[in-house]
Every structure is written in structure tokens, then in C-alpha cells.
Coordinates of C-alpha atoms in Angstrom, one line a residue:
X1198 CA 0.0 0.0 0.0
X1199 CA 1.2 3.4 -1.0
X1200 CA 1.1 6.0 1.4
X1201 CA 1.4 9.9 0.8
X1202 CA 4.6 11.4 1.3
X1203 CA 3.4 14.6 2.3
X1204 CA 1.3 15.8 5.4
X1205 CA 0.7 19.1 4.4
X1206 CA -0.6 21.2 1.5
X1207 CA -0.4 24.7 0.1
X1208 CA -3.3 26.8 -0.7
X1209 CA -1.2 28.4 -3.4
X1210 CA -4.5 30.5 -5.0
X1211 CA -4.4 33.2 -1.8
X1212 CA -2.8 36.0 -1.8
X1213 CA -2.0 39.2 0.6
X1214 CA -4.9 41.1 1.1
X1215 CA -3.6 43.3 3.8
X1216 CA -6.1 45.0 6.3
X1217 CA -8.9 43.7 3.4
X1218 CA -8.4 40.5 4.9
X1219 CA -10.8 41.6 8.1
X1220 CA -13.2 43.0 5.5
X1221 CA -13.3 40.1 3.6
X1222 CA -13.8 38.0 6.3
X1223 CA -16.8 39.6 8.4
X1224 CA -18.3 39.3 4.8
X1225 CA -18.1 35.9 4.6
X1226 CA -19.2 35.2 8.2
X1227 CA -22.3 37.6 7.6
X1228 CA -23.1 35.1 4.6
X1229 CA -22.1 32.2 6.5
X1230 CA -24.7 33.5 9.4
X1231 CA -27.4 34.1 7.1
X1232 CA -26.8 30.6 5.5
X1233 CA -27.5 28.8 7.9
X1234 CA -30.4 31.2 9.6
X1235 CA -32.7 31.2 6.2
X1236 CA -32.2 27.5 5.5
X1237 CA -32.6 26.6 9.3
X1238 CA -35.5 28.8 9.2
X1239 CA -37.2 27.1 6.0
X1240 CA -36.5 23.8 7.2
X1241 CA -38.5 24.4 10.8
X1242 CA -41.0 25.8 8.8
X1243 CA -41.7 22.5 6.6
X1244 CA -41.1 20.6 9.5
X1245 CA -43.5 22.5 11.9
X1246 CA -46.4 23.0 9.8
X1247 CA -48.6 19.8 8.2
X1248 CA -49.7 21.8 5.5
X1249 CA -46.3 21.6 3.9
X1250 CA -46.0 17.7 5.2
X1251 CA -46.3 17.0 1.1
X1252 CA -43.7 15.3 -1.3
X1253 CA -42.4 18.9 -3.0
X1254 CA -42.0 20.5 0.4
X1255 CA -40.1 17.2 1.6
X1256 CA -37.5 17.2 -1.0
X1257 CA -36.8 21.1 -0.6
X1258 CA -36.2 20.4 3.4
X1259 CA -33.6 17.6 2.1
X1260 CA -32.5 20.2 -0.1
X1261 CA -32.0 22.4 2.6
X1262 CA -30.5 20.4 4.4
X1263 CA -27.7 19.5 1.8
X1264 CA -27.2 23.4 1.5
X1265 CA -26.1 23.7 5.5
X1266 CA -24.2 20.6 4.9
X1267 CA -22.3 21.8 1.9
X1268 CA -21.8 25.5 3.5
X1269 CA -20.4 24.0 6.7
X1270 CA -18.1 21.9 5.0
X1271 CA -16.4 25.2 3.6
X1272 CA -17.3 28.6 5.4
X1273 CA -15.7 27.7 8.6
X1274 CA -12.2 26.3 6.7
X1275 CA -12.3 29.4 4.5
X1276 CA -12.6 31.6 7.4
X1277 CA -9.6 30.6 9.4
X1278 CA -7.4 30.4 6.0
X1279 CA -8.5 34.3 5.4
X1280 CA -7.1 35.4 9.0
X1281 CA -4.1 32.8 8.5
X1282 CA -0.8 33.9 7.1
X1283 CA 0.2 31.0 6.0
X1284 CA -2.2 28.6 4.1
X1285 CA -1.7 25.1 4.5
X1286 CA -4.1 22.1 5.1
X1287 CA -3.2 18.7 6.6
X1288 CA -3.8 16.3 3.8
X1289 CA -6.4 14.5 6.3
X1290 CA -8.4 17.5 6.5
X1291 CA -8.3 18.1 2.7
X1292 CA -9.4 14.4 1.8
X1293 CA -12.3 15.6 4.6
X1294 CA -12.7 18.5 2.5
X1295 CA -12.9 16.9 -0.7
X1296 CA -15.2 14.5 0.6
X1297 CA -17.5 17.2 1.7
X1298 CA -17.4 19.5 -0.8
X1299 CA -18.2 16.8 -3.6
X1300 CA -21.1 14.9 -1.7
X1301 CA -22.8 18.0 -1.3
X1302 CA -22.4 18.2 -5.0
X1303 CA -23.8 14.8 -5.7
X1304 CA -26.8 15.4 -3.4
X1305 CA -27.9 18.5 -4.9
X1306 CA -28.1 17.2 -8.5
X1307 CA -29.9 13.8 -7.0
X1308 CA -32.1 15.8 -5.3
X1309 CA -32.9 18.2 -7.7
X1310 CA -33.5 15.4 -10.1
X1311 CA -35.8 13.5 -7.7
X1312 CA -37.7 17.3 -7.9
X1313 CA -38.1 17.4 -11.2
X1314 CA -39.6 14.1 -10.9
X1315 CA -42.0 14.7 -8.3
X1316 CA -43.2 17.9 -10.5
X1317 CA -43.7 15.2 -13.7
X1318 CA -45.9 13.3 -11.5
X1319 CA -47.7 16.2 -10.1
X1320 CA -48.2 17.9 -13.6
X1321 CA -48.9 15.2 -15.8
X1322 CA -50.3 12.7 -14.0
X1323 CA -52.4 14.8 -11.2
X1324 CA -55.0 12.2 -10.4
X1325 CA -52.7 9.6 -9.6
X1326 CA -50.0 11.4 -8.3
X1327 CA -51.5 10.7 -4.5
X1328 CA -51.0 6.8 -5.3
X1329 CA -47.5 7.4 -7.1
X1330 CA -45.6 9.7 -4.7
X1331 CA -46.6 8.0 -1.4
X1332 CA -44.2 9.3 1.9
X1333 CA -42.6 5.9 2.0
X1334 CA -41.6 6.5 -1.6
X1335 CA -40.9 10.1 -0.9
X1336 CA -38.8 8.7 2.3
X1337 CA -37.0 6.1 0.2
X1338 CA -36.1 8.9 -2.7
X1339 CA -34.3 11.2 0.1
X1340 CA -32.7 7.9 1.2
X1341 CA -31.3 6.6 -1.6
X1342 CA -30.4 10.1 -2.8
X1343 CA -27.8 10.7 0.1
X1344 CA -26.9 7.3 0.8
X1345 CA -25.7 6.6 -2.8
X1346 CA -24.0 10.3 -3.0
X1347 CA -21.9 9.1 0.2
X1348 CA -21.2 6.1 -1.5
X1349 CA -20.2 7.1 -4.4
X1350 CA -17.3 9.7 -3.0
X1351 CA -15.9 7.0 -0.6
X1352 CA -14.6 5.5 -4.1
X1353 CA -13.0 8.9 -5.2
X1354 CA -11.9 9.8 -1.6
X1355 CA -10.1 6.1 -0.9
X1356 CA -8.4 6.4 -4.8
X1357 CA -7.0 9.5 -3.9
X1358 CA -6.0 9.0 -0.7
X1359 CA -4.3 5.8 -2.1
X1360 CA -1.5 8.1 -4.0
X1361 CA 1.6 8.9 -3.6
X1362 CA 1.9 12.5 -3.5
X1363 CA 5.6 14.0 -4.8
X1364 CA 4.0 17.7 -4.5
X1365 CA 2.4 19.8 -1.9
X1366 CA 1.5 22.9 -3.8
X1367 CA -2.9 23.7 -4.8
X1368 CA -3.7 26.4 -7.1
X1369 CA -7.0 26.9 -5.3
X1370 CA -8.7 28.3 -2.2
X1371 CA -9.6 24.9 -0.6
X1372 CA -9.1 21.3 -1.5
X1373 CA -10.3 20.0 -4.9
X1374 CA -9.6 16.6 -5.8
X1375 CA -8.3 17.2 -9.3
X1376 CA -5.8 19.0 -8.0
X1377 CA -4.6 16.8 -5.7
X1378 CA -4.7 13.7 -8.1
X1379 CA -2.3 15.9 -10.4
X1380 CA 0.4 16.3 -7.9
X1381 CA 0.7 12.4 -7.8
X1382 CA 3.8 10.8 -8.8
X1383 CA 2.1 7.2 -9.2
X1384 CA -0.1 5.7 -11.7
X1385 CA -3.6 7.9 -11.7
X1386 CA -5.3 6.0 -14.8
X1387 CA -7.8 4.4 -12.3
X1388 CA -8.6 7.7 -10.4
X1389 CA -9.5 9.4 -13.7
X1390 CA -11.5 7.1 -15.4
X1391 CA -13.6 6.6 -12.0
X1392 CA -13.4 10.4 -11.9
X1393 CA -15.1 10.4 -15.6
X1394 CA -17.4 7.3 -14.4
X1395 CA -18.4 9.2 -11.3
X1396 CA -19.4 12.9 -13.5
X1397 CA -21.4 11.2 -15.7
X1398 CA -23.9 9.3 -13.4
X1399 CA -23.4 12.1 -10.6
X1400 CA -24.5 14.7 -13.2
X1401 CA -25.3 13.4 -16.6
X1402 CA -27.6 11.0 -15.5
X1403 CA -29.7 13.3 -13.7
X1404 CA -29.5 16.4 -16.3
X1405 CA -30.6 13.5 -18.2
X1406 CA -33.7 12.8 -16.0
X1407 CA -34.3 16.4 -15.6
X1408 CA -34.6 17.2 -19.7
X1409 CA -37.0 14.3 -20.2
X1410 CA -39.3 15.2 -17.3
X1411 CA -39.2 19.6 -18.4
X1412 CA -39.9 18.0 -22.3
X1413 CA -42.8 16.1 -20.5
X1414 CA -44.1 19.0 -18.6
X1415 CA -43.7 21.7 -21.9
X1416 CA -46.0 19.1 -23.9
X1417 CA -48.8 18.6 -21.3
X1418 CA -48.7 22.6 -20.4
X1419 CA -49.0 23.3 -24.6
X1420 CA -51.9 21.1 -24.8
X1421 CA -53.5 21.5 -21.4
X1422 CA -55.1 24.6 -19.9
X1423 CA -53.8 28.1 -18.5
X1424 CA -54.5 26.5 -15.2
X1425 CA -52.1 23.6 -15.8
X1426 CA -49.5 26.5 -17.2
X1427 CA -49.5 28.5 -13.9
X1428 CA -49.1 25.6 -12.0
X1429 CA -46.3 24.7 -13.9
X1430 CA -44.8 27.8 -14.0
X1431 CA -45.3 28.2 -10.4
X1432 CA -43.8 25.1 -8.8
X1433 CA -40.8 24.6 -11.8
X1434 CA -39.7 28.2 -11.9
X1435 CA -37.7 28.0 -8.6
X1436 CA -36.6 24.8 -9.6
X1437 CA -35.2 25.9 -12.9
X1438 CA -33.1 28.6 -11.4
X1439 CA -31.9 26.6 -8.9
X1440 CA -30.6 24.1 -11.6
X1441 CA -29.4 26.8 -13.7
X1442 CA -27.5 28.9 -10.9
X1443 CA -25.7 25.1 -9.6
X1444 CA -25.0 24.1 -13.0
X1445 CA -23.1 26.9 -14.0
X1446 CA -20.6 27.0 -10.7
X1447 CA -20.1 23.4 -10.9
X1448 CA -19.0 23.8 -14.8
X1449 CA -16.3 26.3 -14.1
X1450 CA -15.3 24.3 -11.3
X1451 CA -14.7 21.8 -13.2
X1452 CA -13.1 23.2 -16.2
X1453 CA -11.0 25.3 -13.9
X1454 CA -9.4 22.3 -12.2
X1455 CA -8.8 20.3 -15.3
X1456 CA -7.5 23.1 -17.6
X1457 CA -5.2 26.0 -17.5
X1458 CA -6.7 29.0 -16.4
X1459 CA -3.6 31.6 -15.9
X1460 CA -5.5 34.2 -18.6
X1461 CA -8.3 34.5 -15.9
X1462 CA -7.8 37.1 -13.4
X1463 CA -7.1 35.6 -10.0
X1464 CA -9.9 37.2 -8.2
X1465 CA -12.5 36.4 -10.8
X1466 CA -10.7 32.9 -10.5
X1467 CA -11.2 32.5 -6.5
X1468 CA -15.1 34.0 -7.0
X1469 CA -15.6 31.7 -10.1
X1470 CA -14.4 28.3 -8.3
X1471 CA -16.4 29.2 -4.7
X1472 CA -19.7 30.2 -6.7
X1473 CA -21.6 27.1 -6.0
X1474 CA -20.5 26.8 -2.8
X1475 CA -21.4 30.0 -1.7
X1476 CA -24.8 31.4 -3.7
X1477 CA -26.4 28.2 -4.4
X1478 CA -27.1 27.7 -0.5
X1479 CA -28.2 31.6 -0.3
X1480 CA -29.9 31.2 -3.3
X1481 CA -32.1 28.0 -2.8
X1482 CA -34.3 29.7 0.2
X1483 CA -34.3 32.9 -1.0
X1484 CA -35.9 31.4 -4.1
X1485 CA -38.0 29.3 -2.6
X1486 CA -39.0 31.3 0.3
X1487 CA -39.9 34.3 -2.6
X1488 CA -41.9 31.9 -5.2
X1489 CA -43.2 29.1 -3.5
X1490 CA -46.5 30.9 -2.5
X1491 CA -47.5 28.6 0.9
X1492 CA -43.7 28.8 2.4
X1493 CA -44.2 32.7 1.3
X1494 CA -47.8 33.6 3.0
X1495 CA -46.9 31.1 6.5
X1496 CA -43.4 33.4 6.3
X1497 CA -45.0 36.7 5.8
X1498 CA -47.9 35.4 8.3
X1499 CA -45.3 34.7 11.5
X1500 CA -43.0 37.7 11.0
X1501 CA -44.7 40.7 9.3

């Protein structure tokens, strides 16, 4: 067995910030803070009230619960690496990290595939829907939806950790696995063709899912009524967004850590490859909480 010959690693993607560094980082704990208070606060909400004891409202508390998950696995790392002069990691902490940071990933496509889903039944199959989205199936969904996202970064997690590492120097802001695959001196083959493996049914297969059920849900609103339209438009609007917004941090994520990106300016860099790991659990409640009209009215009803 091949063990890493290094303990720590660099954080070479920071850079002196001076005095800014304080600035920087009250603005990070204030998103940090209200993070966690409007997903806490959403998720007490579903949980609290029976009214919202229904599939959709079930699968945006896992959701919600995936966003604190995938927060906490950065904010409070980030924080302490902004007030530190020198930024280094112990290369436990970083396969921790890595493990973190790309299960949250893998639940929040899941889940938002399991959404669009439950929004396919609901639309296109409303009389039945009761009998097809049952809570045991509902519970089962959630289940498998983390369980198999755990499961799935245990493989990358153990392949990496199974390297022998001849460098010590990241050209990011926290631990990405990429990066630490590339400064192996051994064989990677298997890590990147499970890397590939992994992409495709961590987000393929659900954008997949998520295309046929939207081309379901366009051809029953063009032929049904402008009932059926607003309801569509209501429930899948959020939903959309939320895809949209994710989908776009995760792609320059991974482009940045498999190409060269010296020709993008460093701080556009840094903001680029923490976007989804910092809007997407802002933006999930605040979207939610605006559009979903019964999470909206019990909101505005308890504190206004």
C-alpha cells in the first residue's frame, strides 16, 4: 500500500490582502450567518407546519439540508485560511474537505432530479400522483439520494488517498480533488477514469432525468389549460433557477481544475471556483421562500 509522502498542502491560490483580509472576512461570516439562519428557518418551517407535510416540500427540506451541509463543509475552513498567514491544510483535513465539498455536490443534482420528478408526476399525472408519490416513496427517494451520493465519494476519496503524492503545492482556495490527483507521482489511470465514471452518473444522469421530465411538462402545459400553465410555471420556476445557478458554478469548477486558467484574473478565478458553494445555499431559500406561494404567506404570516 502506497502512502502519501506529504502531510501538508499549500493553498497556493491566496494572496496578501492586507487589512482587506478583516473586510473580507466579516463578509463571509455575515453570509455564513445568514446561510444557515434562512435554511434553518425554511427547514423548521416545513417541518413544523402539516400543511407543507407534502412530497415537493419534503425534498426542498432535504434540499435544505444538503445546502447547510455543503456550507459548513467550507465557510468555517475558509474563514480561518483568510485570518491565516500561512495557508496550508493537513492532507487529512483536505481528503475531509474533498469529501464534503463533492457529496454536497452529488446530493444536490440527486435531489434536484428527484424534484423534477416529483413535478412530472404532479403535472402530468395529477390524479394519480397521491397513489405514485406515497411518503414511503418520498422517504425512500431522500434515502437513496444521500446514501448513494456518500457512497459514491468514498470511491473517489479512498483512490486518492491511495496516491503517492511527490508535491504539496494547490492552485486553489480549498481542497479539490483534481488537484490533488495531479500532484501524484504514481499511476492515476484508475482515479481518472472513475473520476469520468463518477461525473457522468453524478451529473449526466440526472440532467438526463431532468430534460425528459421539463420536455414532459412543456408538452402537457402546450396542450392543457392556462391552469395547468401557472401551475407549472409556479412550482418549476424556482426549480429551474436553482438548476441553472448550480450548474453553472459546478462547470467552471470543473473546467478550472482540469485546464489551465492563468489568462483569468485571480480574483475572478477565486469567486468563479467558490460560486456554487457559496450562492447556491443563499440562493435555494431565498428562491423558494420568494416563489413558493404557501412557504411565502406562513413566512409573511409569522413575521410581518
Amino acid at each position: 500500500m502506497n502512502y502519501t509522502q506529504v502531510s501538508y498542502l499549500t493553498l497556493a491560490a491566496y494572496f496578501d490582502t492586507r487589512a482587506l483580509k478583516y473586510l473580507f472576512f466579516m463578509i463571509l461570516t455575515l453570509l455564513y450567518i445568514l446561510i444557515i439562519c434562512t435554511n434553518v428557518l425554511l427547514i423548521v418551517i416545513i417541518c413544523m407546519n402539516r400543511s407543507l407535510h407534502e412530497p415537493m416540500y419534503l425534498f426542498l427540506c432535504s434540499l435544505f439540508v444538503n445546502e447547510l451541509y455543503g456550507s459548513t463543509g467550507l465557510f468555517p475552513f475558509l474563514l480561518l485560511q483568510i485570518l491565516s498567514d500561512i495557508h496550508t491544510v493537513s492532507v487529512h483535513f483536505c481528503f475531509l474537505q474533498i469529501y464534503c465539498v463533492y457529496s454536497y455536490a452529488c446530493v444536490e443534482f440527486f435531489n434536484l432530479a428527484i424534484m423534477s420528478y416529483d413535478r412530472y408526476l404532479a403535472i402530468c399525472y395529477p390524479l394519480q400522483y397521491n397513489t405514485r408519490m406515497t411518503f414511503n416513496k418520498v422517504a425512500v427517494l431522500i434515502a437513496v439520494t444521500w446514501l448513494t451520493a456518500f457512497l459514491v465519494v468514498v470511491g473517489t476519496v479512498s483512490l486518492t488517498s491511495s496516491l503517492q503524492l511527490c508535491g504539496n503545492i494547490i492552485d486553489n482556495v480549498y481542497c479539490v480533488n483534481y488537484s490533488v490527483v495531479k500532484l501524484a507521482c504514481s499511476d492515476t489511470t484508475v482515479n481518472n477514469i472513475y473520476g469520468l465514471l463518477v461525473t457522468a452518473f453524478s451529473v449526466f444522469c440526472p440532467l438526463i432525468l431532468i430534460l425528459y421530465t421539463y420536455m414532459k411538462i412543456l408538452k402537457v402545459c402546450f396542450s392543457g389549460s392556462k391552469q395547468t400553465r401557472q401551475k407549472a410555471v409556479s412550482t418549476c420556476t424556482p426549480h429551474l433557477a436553482s438548476l441553472i445557478n448550480f450548474s453553472f458554478g459546478v462547470c467552471f469548477e470543473v473546467l478550472q481544475s482540469r485546464f489551465h486558467m492563468s489568462s483569468v484574473p485571480n480574483v475572478l478565478h477565486i469567486f468563479l471556483s467558490l460560486y456554487f458553494l457559496t450562492c447556491q445555499p443563499l440562493f435555494n431559500p431565498v428562491m423558494y421562500g420568494l416563489k413558493m406561494s404557501k412557504i411565502h404567506n406562513i413566512c409573511k404570516n409569522r413575521f410581518v
